[in-house]
Amino acid sequence: MIVAEQFGTLSSLYPGRIDLGVGRAPGTDLLTMLAIRGENFRVEPDFPGDIRRLQLFFSAENSTSPVRAIPGEGLDLPIWVLGSSPESALLAAEMGLPYAFASHFAPRHLKTAIPLYRQHFKPSAQLREPYALACVNVIAADSYAEAHRLFTSLQQLFLGIVSGNHKPLQPPLDDMNEVWSNSEKLSAQQMLTYSFVGSPKTLQSSLSSFLQEAGVNEIMATSPIFAHDARLNSYRLFAETIQAINGSVKGSKI
């Protein structure tokens, strides 16, 4: 109910601009998860049930219930299933919901999950046909060399994940090999498989290929860049790249 009211508030403030993505994972580290879930930590979550309860709170039919989400009730707020596994793909397909895959940090099952989702999709009141999104990392700069230098901030972030030494986003480095071991490098690179780094020219080719191979309708880009001006420039260059791509890959958009 709290989630329904929070997103109902956002949707009321910004009509037509809010989607609600729900996933099974807590999206944080173990200690924070313990603080959030408390005594429920050892309770097996009911993810499908949670989604159905959200749908109920958003429905106009819930107006006679003793427990109501205000604001939220009666709003046409799109619900997405967030996931990184075949299981989440099958759940999204069974419930007839759009599916967002976390390939920006968990790329392993992307090429399995998206076909499963499309194959088993069942139309629902929210969605008549399957609609899949993949999230990827995008670091754009005026030159290939500068983009890869900016990319080291994200590489350091993932070094912290694989080593357990978490830090805020760090300034870029000239040479990542000075700070990570070969095993840490391999682990981080595997998680960062779907990272698109370079100038607009190189990004256009790699992103076009990704859209065709991944079988998604849409991509979401995350761009963890340390300097604000460099991040804004990355977004600008990325937007220019998208203008060149859109329309060339049938049925896809970014």
PDB file of C-alpha atoms in Angstrom:
ATOM      1  CA  MET A   1       0.000   0.000   0.000  1.00  0.00           C
ATOM      2  CA  ILE A   2       2.900   2.356   0.791  1.00  0.00           C
ATOM      3  CA  VAL A   3       4.390   1.786  -2.672  1.00  0.00           C
ATOM      4  CA  ALA A   4       0.992   2.339  -4.287  1.00  0.00           C
ATOM      5  CA  GLU A   5       0.498   5.616  -2.414  1.00  0.00           C
ATOM      6  CA  GLN A   6       4.044   6.840  -3.125  1.00  0.00           C
ATOM      7  CA  PHE A   7       3.785   6.177  -6.836  1.00  0.00           C
ATOM      8  CA  GLY A   8       0.198   7.342  -6.866  1.00  0.00           C
ATOM      9  CA  THR A   9       1.461  10.669  -5.502  1.00  0.00           C
ATOM     10  CA  LEU A  10       4.176  10.892  -8.168  1.00  0.00           C
ATOM     11  CA  SER A  11       1.714  10.006 -10.919  1.00  0.00           C
ATOM     12  CA  SER A  12      -0.732  12.626  -9.650  1.00  0.00           C
ATOM     13  CA  LEU A  13       2.003  15.276  -9.685  1.00  0.00           C
ATOM     14  CA  TYR A  14       3.373  14.207 -13.083  1.00  0.00           C
ATOM     15  CA  PRO A  15       0.543  12.563 -15.073  1.00  0.00           C
ATOM     16  CA  GLY A  16       1.684  10.218 -17.815  1.00  0.00           C
ATOM     17  CA  ARG A  17       5.345  10.416 -16.809  1.00  0.00           C
ATOM     18  CA  ILE A  18       5.636   7.752 -14.099  1.00  0.00           C
ATOM     19  CA  ASP A  19       6.130   4.001 -14.532  1.00  0.00           C
ATOM     20  CA  LEU A  20       6.386   1.613 -11.583  1.00  0.00           C
ATOM     21  CA  GLY A  21       9.069  -1.040 -11.870  1.00  0.00           C
ATOM     22  CA  VAL A  22       8.971  -3.826  -9.283  1.00  0.00           C
ATOM     23  CA  GLY A  23      11.593  -6.495  -8.747  1.00  0.00           C
ATOM     24  CA  ARG A  24      12.220  -9.413  -6.441  1.00  0.00           C
ATOM     25  CA  ALA A  25      15.649  -8.270  -5.196  1.00  0.00           C
ATOM     26  CA  PRO A  26      16.021  -5.549  -2.533  1.00  0.00           C
ATOM     27  CA  GLY A  27      18.572  -3.730  -4.689  1.00  0.00           C
ATOM     28  CA  THR A  28      21.111  -3.073  -1.957  1.00  0.00           C
ATOM     29  CA  ASP A  29      23.747  -4.659   0.260  1.00  0.00           C
ATOM     30  CA  LEU A  30      23.060  -7.252   2.955  1.00  0.00           C
ATOM     31  CA  LEU A  31      23.238  -4.918   5.958  1.00  0.00           C
ATOM     32  CA  THR A  32      20.878  -2.381   4.406  1.00  0.00           C
ATOM     33  CA  MET A  33      18.520  -5.176   3.389  1.00  0.00           C
ATOM     34  CA  LEU A  34      18.469  -6.395   7.004  1.00  0.00           C
ATOM     35  CA  ALA A  35      17.589  -2.872   8.159  1.00  0.00           C
ATOM     36  CA  ILE A  36      14.776  -2.621   5.609  1.00  0.00           C
ATOM     37  CA  ARG A  37      13.230  -6.053   6.048  1.00  0.00           C
ATOM     38  CA  GLY A  38      13.841  -6.504   9.764  1.00  0.00           C
ATOM     39  CA  GLU A  39      12.238  -9.674  11.093  1.00  0.00           C
ATOM     40  CA  ASN A  40      10.871 -10.427   7.612  1.00  0.00           C
ATOM     41  CA  PHE A  41      14.388 -11.127   6.350  1.00  0.00           C
ATOM     42  CA  ARG A  42      13.938 -14.904   6.596  1.00  0.00           C
ATOM     43  CA  VAL A  43      10.397 -14.909   5.190  1.00  0.00           C
ATOM     44  CA  GLU A  44      10.110 -16.136   1.617  1.00  0.00           C
ATOM     45  CA  PRO A  45       8.818 -13.183  -0.444  1.00  0.00           C
ATOM     46  CA  ASP A  46       5.634 -13.564  -2.479  1.00  0.00           C
ATOM     47  CA  PHE A  47       6.643 -11.557  -5.544  1.00  0.00           C
ATOM     48  CA  PRO A  48       3.655 -12.456  -7.767  1.00  0.00           C
ATOM     49  CA  GLY A  49       1.321 -11.763  -4.870  1.00  0.00           C
ATOM     50  CA  ASP A  50       2.950  -8.383  -4.252  1.00  0.00           C
ATOM     51  CA  ILE A  51       2.333  -7.408  -7.875  1.00  0.00           C
ATOM     52  CA  ARG A  52      -1.306  -8.496  -7.702  1.00  0.00           C
ATOM     53  CA  ARG A  53      -1.792  -6.489  -4.515  1.00  0.00           C
ATOM     54  CA  LEU A  54      -0.322  -3.424  -6.206  1.00  0.00           C
ATOM     55  CA  GLN A  55      -2.682  -3.893  -9.141  1.00  0.00           C
ATOM     56  CA  LEU A  56      -5.586  -4.153  -6.712  1.00  0.00           C
ATOM     57  CA  PHE A  57      -4.645  -0.936  -4.895  1.00  0.00           C
ATOM     58  CA  PHE A  58      -4.413   0.925  -8.223  1.00  0.00           C
ATOM     59  CA  SER A  59      -7.754  -0.411  -9.453  1.00  0.00           C
ATOM     60  CA  ALA A  60     -10.996   1.560  -9.281  1.00  0.00           C
ATOM     61  CA  GLU A  61     -12.695  -1.634  -8.068  1.00  0.00           C
ATOM     62  CA  ASN A  62     -10.833  -1.307  -4.763  1.00  0.00           C
ATOM     63  CA  SER A  63     -12.939   1.727  -3.813  1.00  0.00           C
ATOM     64  CA  THR A  64     -15.193  -0.383  -1.562  1.00  0.00           C
ATOM     65  CA  SER A  65     -12.283  -2.022   0.264  1.00  0.00           C
ATOM     66  CA  PRO A  66     -11.534  -1.077   3.893  1.00  0.00           C
ATOM     67  CA  VAL A  67      -7.861  -0.619   2.850  1.00  0.00           C
ATOM     68  CA  ARG A  68      -7.315   1.903   0.036  1.00  0.00           C
ATOM     69  CA  ALA A  69      -4.331   3.683  -1.515  1.00  0.00           C
ATOM     70  CA  ILE A  70      -5.019   7.418  -1.698  1.00  0.00           C
ATOM     71  CA  PRO A  71      -3.668   8.791  -3.995  1.00  0.00           C
ATOM     72  CA  GLY A  72      -3.171   5.832  -6.308  1.00  0.00           C
ATOM     73  CA  GLU A  73      -6.586   4.285  -6.571  1.00  0.00           C
ATOM     74  CA  GLY A  74      -8.003   4.386 -10.095  1.00  0.00           C
ATOM     75  CA  LEU A  75      -4.781   5.613 -11.705  1.00  0.00           C
ATOM     76  CA  ASP A  76      -3.629   4.090 -14.978  1.00  0.00           C
ATOM     77  CA  LEU A  77      -0.037   3.631 -13.837  1.00  0.00           C
ATOM     78  CA  PRO A  78       2.054   1.151 -15.873  1.00  0.00           C
ATOM     79  CA  ILE A  79       3.635  -1.639 -13.830  1.00  0.00           C
ATOM     80  CA  TRP A  80       6.835  -3.273 -15.103  1.00  0.00           C
ATOM     81  CA  VAL A  81       8.515  -6.451 -13.906  1.00  0.00           C
ATOM     82  CA  LEU A  82      12.224  -5.838 -13.282  1.00  0.00           C
ATOM     83  CA  GLY A  83      14.497  -8.834 -13.520  1.00  0.00           C
ATOM     84  CA  SER A  84      17.711 -10.480 -14.587  1.00  0.00           C
ATOM     85  CA  SER A  85      16.711 -14.132 -14.894  1.00  0.00           C
ATOM     86  CA  PRO A  86      14.517 -16.499 -16.914  1.00  0.00           C
ATOM     87  CA  GLU A  87      12.206 -16.791 -13.879  1.00  0.00           C
ATOM     88  CA  SER A  88      11.399 -13.091 -13.883  1.00  0.00           C
ATOM     89  CA  ALA A  89      10.866 -13.210 -17.660  1.00  0.00           C
ATOM     90  CA  LEU A  90       8.335 -16.017 -17.287  1.00  0.00           C
ATOM     91  CA  LEU A  91       6.540 -14.167 -14.493  1.00  0.00           C
ATOM     92  CA  ALA A  92       6.238 -11.004 -16.627  1.00  0.00           C
ATOM     93  CA  ALA A  93       4.966 -13.125 -19.524  1.00  0.00           C
ATOM     94  CA  GLU A  94       2.424 -14.954 -17.356  1.00  0.00           C
ATOM     95  CA  MET A  95       1.062 -11.697 -15.921  1.00  0.00           C
ATOM     96  CA  GLY A  96       1.049  -9.902 -19.264  1.00  0.00           C
ATOM     97  CA  LEU A  97       3.314  -7.080 -18.073  1.00  0.00           C
ATOM     98  CA  PRO A  98       6.197  -5.221 -19.730  1.00  0.00           C
ATOM     99  CA  TYR A  99       9.596  -6.606 -18.806  1.00  0.00           C
ATOM    100  CA  ALA A 100      12.785  -4.662 -18.022  1.00  0.00           C
ATOM    101  CA  PHE A 101      16.038  -6.629 -17.941  1.00  0.00           C
ATOM    102  CA  ALA A 102      18.992  -5.437 -15.820  1.00  0.00           C
ATOM    103  CA  SER A 103      21.717  -6.119 -18.382  1.00  0.00           C
ATOM    104  CA  HIS A 104      23.701  -3.086 -17.172  1.00  0.00           C
ATOM    105  CA  PHE A 105      25.041  -5.206 -14.295  1.00  0.00           C
ATOM    106  CA  ALA A 106      23.619  -8.734 -14.761  1.00  0.00           C
ATOM    107  CA  PRO A 107      24.071  -9.624 -18.437  1.00  0.00           C
ATOM    108  CA  ARG A 108      24.295 -13.404 -18.168  1.00  0.00           C
ATOM    109  CA  HIS A 109      20.698 -14.383 -18.994  1.00  0.00           C
ATOM    110  CA  LEU A 110      19.664 -11.573 -21.350  1.00  0.00           C
ATOM    111  CA  LYS A 111      19.677 -13.698 -24.505  1.00  0.00           C
ATOM    112  CA  THR A 112      17.692 -16.440 -22.751  1.00  0.00           C
ATOM    113  CA  ALA A 113      15.191 -14.303 -20.848  1.00  0.00           C
ATOM    114  CA  ILE A 114      13.939 -12.063 -23.665  1.00  0.00           C
ATOM    115  CA  PRO A 115      12.976 -14.932 -26.040  1.00  0.00           C
ATOM    116  CA  LEU A 116      11.295 -16.761 -23.135  1.00  0.00           C
ATOM    117  CA  TYR A 117       9.300 -13.663 -22.307  1.00  0.00           C
ATOM    118  CA  ARG A 118       8.135 -13.236 -25.892  1.00  0.00           C
ATOM    119  CA  GLN A 119       7.366 -16.934 -26.360  1.00  0.00           C
ATOM    120  CA  HIS A 120       5.212 -17.283 -23.232  1.00  0.00           C
ATOM    121  CA  PHE A 121       3.591 -13.846 -23.131  1.00  0.00           C
ATOM    122  CA  LYS A 122      -0.136 -13.747 -22.327  1.00  0.00           C
ATOM    123  CA  PRO A 123      -2.083 -10.570 -23.220  1.00  0.00           C
ATOM    124  CA  SER A 124      -3.526  -8.662 -20.256  1.00  0.00           C
ATOM    125  CA  ALA A 125      -5.607  -5.589 -19.552  1.00  0.00           C
ATOM    126  CA  GLN A 126      -2.382  -3.570 -19.400  1.00  0.00           C
ATOM    127  CA  LEU A 127      -0.568  -4.988 -22.424  1.00  0.00           C
ATOM    128  CA  ARG A 128      -1.750  -6.732 -25.585  1.00  0.00           C
ATOM    129  CA  GLU A 129       1.680  -7.666 -26.958  1.00  0.00           C
ATOM    130  CA  PRO A 130       5.056  -8.336 -25.300  1.00  0.00           C
ATOM    131  CA  TYR A 131       7.200  -5.294 -24.656  1.00  0.00           C
ATOM    132  CA  ALA A 132      10.761  -5.696 -23.418  1.00  0.00           C
ATOM    133  CA  LEU A 133      13.390  -3.215 -22.317  1.00  0.00           C
ATOM    134  CA  ALA A 134      17.088  -3.719 -21.612  1.00  0.00           C
ATOM    135  CA  CYS A 135      19.109  -1.382 -19.434  1.00  0.00           C
ATOM    136  CA  VAL A 136      22.709  -0.771 -20.551  1.00  0.00           C
ATOM    137  CA  ASN A 137      25.634   1.435 -19.584  1.00  0.00           C
ATOM    138  CA  VAL A 138      26.425   4.265 -22.000  1.00  0.00           C
ATOM    139  CA  ILE A 139      29.520   6.461 -21.692  1.00  0.00           C
ATOM    140  CA  ALA A 140      29.879   8.891 -24.598  1.00  0.00           C
ATOM    141  CA  ALA A 141      32.516  11.537 -25.219  1.00  0.00           C
ATOM    142  CA  ASP A 142      33.900  13.536 -28.131  1.00  0.00           C
ATOM    143  CA  SER A 143      36.723  11.030 -28.536  1.00  0.00           C
ATOM    144  CA  TYR A 144      37.090   7.297 -28.018  1.00  0.00           C
ATOM    145  CA  ALA A 145      40.030   7.826 -25.635  1.00  0.00           C
ATOM    146  CA  GLU A 146      38.160  10.312 -23.426  1.00  0.00           C
ATOM    147  CA  ALA A 147      35.105   8.052 -23.244  1.00  0.00           C
ATOM    148  CA  HIS A 148      37.230   5.151 -22.026  1.00  0.00           C
ATOM    149  CA  ARG A 149      38.893   7.390 -19.461  1.00  0.00           C
ATOM    150  CA  LEU A 150      35.463   8.419 -18.135  1.00  0.00           C
ATOM    151  CA  PHE A 151      34.484   4.740 -18.101  1.00  0.00           C
ATOM    152  CA  THR A 152      37.083   4.060 -15.390  1.00  0.00           C
ATOM    153  CA  SER A 153      34.758   5.671 -12.814  1.00  0.00           C
ATOM    154  CA  LEU A 154      32.170   2.988 -13.532  1.00  0.00           C
ATOM    155  CA  GLN A 155      34.854   0.302 -13.572  1.00  0.00           C
ATOM    156  CA  GLN A 156      35.967   1.434 -10.115  1.00  0.00           C
ATOM    157  CA  LEU A 157      32.367   1.251  -8.913  1.00  0.00           C
ATOM    158  CA  PHE A 158      32.124  -2.373 -10.040  1.00  0.00           C
ATOM    159  CA  LEU A 159      35.552  -3.114  -8.570  1.00  0.00           C
ATOM    160  CA  GLY A 160      34.010  -2.101  -5.260  1.00  0.00           C
ATOM    161  CA  ILE A 161      31.122  -4.510  -5.855  1.00  0.00           C
ATOM    162  CA  VAL A 162      33.305  -7.532  -6.639  1.00  0.00           C
ATOM    163  CA  SER A 163      35.836  -6.744  -3.881  1.00  0.00           C
ATOM    164  CA  GLY A 164      33.295  -5.763  -1.223  1.00  0.00           C
ATOM    165  CA  ASN A 165      35.005  -2.379  -0.780  1.00  0.00           C
ATOM    166  CA  HIS A 166      32.118  -0.074  -1.686  1.00  0.00           C
ATOM    167  CA  LYS A 167      32.827   3.608  -2.350  1.00  0.00           C
ATOM    168  CA  PRO A 168      30.949   6.515  -3.885  1.00  0.00           C
ATOM    169  CA  LEU A 169      31.568   7.113  -7.590  1.00  0.00           C
ATOM    170  CA  GLN A 170      35.260   8.009  -7.984  1.00  0.00           C
ATOM    171  CA  PRO A 171      37.094  10.373 -10.394  1.00  0.00           C
ATOM    172  CA  PRO A 172      38.377   8.725 -13.602  1.00  0.00           C
ATOM    173  CA  LEU A 173      41.828   7.151 -13.745  1.00  0.00           C
ATOM    174  CA  ASP A 174      44.456   7.001 -16.451  1.00  0.00           C
ATOM    175  CA  ASP A 175      45.066   3.271 -15.910  1.00  0.00           C
ATOM    176  CA  MET A 176      42.672   0.839 -14.218  1.00  0.00           C
ATOM    177  CA  ASN A 177      45.347  -1.865 -14.154  1.00  0.00           C
ATOM    178  CA  GLU A 178      46.987   0.006 -11.300  1.00  0.00           C
ATOM    179  CA  VAL A 179      44.017  -0.585  -8.983  1.00  0.00           C
ATOM    180  CA  TRP A 180      42.534  -4.007  -9.783  1.00  0.00           C
ATOM    181  CA  SER A 181      43.836  -7.562  -9.965  1.00  0.00           C
ATOM    182  CA  ASN A 182      43.312  -9.808 -12.985  1.00  0.00           C
ATOM    183  CA  SER A 183      40.538 -11.752 -11.231  1.00  0.00           C
ATOM    184  CA  GLU A 184      38.768  -8.553 -10.158  1.00  0.00           C
ATOM    185  CA  LYS A 185      39.077  -7.221 -13.686  1.00  0.00           C
ATOM    186  CA  LEU A 186      37.534 -10.348 -15.194  1.00  0.00           C
ATOM    187  CA  SER A 187      34.637 -10.331 -12.723  1.00  0.00           C
ATOM    188  CA  ALA A 188      33.893  -6.635 -13.257  1.00  0.00           C
ATOM    189  CA  GLN A 189      34.178  -6.909 -17.038  1.00  0.00           C
ATOM    190  CA  GLN A 190      31.689  -9.773 -17.065  1.00  0.00           C
ATOM    191  CA  MET A 191      29.151  -7.660 -15.184  1.00  0.00           C
ATOM    192  CA  LEU A 192      29.833  -4.741 -17.541  1.00  0.00           C
ATOM    193  CA  THR A 193      29.374  -6.759 -20.736  1.00  0.00           C
ATOM    194  CA  TYR A 194      26.679  -4.454 -22.058  1.00  0.00           C
ATOM    195  CA  SER A 195      28.555  -1.189 -21.712  1.00  0.00           C
ATOM    196  CA  PHE A 196      28.724   1.058 -24.752  1.00  0.00           C
ATOM    197  CA  VAL A 197      31.692   3.380 -24.561  1.00  0.00           C
ATOM    198  CA  GLY A 198      33.029   5.700 -27.233  1.00  0.00           C
ATOM    199  CA  SER A 199      32.306   8.553 -29.604  1.00  0.00           C
ATOM    200  CA  PRO A 200      28.932   8.943 -31.388  1.00  0.00           C
ATOM    201  CA  LYS A 201      30.287   7.155 -34.465  1.00  0.00           C
ATOM    202  CA  THR A 202      31.292   3.995 -32.590  1.00  0.00           C
ATOM    203  CA  LEU A 203      28.178   4.073 -30.399  1.00  0.00           C
ATOM    204  CA  GLN A 204      25.823   4.170 -33.381  1.00  0.00           C
ATOM    205  CA  SER A 205      27.197   0.935 -34.771  1.00  0.00           C
ATOM    206  CA  SER A 206      27.372  -0.952 -31.449  1.00  0.00           C
ATOM    207  CA  LEU A 207      23.954   0.130 -30.179  1.00  0.00           C
ATOM    208  CA  SER A 208      22.266  -0.682 -33.504  1.00  0.00           C
ATOM    209  CA  SER A 209      23.740  -4.172 -33.381  1.00  0.00           C
ATOM    210  CA  PHE A 210      22.647  -4.619 -29.773  1.00  0.00           C
ATOM    211  CA  LEU A 211      19.032  -3.685 -30.537  1.00  0.00           C
ATOM    212  CA  GLN A 212      18.884  -6.204 -33.361  1.00  0.00           C
ATOM    213  CA  GLU A 213      20.532  -9.023 -31.400  1.00  0.00           C
ATOM    214  CA  ALA A 214      18.805  -8.507 -28.037  1.00  0.00           C
ATOM    215  CA  GLY A 215      15.273  -8.463 -29.442  1.00  0.00           C
ATOM    216  CA  VAL A 216      14.120  -5.621 -27.191  1.00  0.00           C
ATOM    217  CA  ASN A 217      11.717  -2.820 -28.014  1.00  0.00           C
ATOM    218  CA  GLU A 218      13.561  -0.217 -26.020  1.00  0.00           C
ATOM    219  CA  ILE A 219      16.769   0.429 -24.123  1.00  0.00           C
ATOM    220  CA  MET A 220      17.327   2.440 -20.974  1.00  0.00           C
ATOM    221  CA  ALA A 221      20.737   4.032 -20.572  1.00  0.00           C
ATOM    222  CA  THR A 222      22.539   4.607 -17.301  1.00  0.00           C
ATOM    223  CA  SER A 223      25.628   6.819 -17.412  1.00  0.00           C
ATOM    224  CA  PRO A 224      27.595   6.921 -14.136  1.00  0.00           C
ATOM    225  CA  ILE A 225      30.133   9.654 -14.983  1.00  0.00           C
ATOM    226  CA  PHE A 226      31.949  11.509 -12.210  1.00  0.00           C
ATOM    227  CA  ALA A 227      31.976  15.074 -13.565  1.00  0.00           C
ATOM    228  CA  HIS A 228      28.555  16.646 -14.091  1.00  0.00           C
ATOM    229  CA  ASP A 229      29.569  18.505 -17.272  1.00  0.00           C
ATOM    230  CA  ALA A 230      30.996  15.322 -18.778  1.00  0.00           C
ATOM    231  CA  ARG A 231      27.788  13.461 -17.934  1.00  0.00           C
ATOM    232  CA  LEU A 232      25.662  16.149 -19.589  1.00  0.00           C
ATOM    233  CA  ASN A 233      27.899  15.998 -22.662  1.00  0.00           C
ATOM    234  CA  SER A 234      27.518  12.222 -22.717  1.00  0.00           C
ATOM    235  CA  TYR A 235      23.729  12.566 -22.687  1.00  0.00           C
ATOM    236  CA  ARG A 236      23.902  15.132 -25.498  1.00  0.00           C
ATOM    237  CA  LEU A 237      26.100  12.920 -27.667  1.00  0.00           C
ATOM    238  CA  PHE A 238      23.948   9.912 -26.853  1.00  0.00           C
ATOM    239  CA  ALA A 239      20.816  11.815 -27.916  1.00  0.00           C
ATOM    240  CA  GLU A 240      22.477  12.699 -31.208  1.00  0.00           C
ATOM    241  CA  THR A 241      23.389   9.058 -31.691  1.00  0.00           C
ATOM    242  CA  ILE A 242      19.810   7.980 -31.023  1.00  0.00           C
ATOM    243  CA  GLN A 243      18.483  10.422 -33.593  1.00  0.00           C
ATOM    244  CA  ALA A 244      20.656   8.632 -36.125  1.00  0.00           C
ATOM    245  CA  ILE A 245      19.542   5.169 -34.991  1.00  0.00           C
ATOM    246  CA  ASN A 246      15.792   5.629 -34.512  1.00  0.00           C
ATOM    247  CA  GLY A 247      13.880   4.457 -37.511  1.00  0.00           C
ATOM    248  CA  SER A 248      16.724   2.268 -38.739  1.00  0.00           C
ATOM    249  CA  VAL A 249      15.846  -0.610 -36.364  1.00  0.00           C
ATOM    250  CA  LYS A 250      12.209  -1.535 -36.938  1.00  0.00           C
ATOM    251  CA  GLY A 251      10.010  -1.599 -33.853  1.00  0.00           C
ATOM    252  CA  SER A 252      12.677  -0.265 -31.522  1.00  0.00           C
ATOM    253  CA  LYS A 253      13.159   3.024 -29.761  1.00  0.00           C
ATOM    254  CA  ILE A 254      15.408   4.529 -27.145  1.00  0.00           C
TER     255      ILE A 254
END
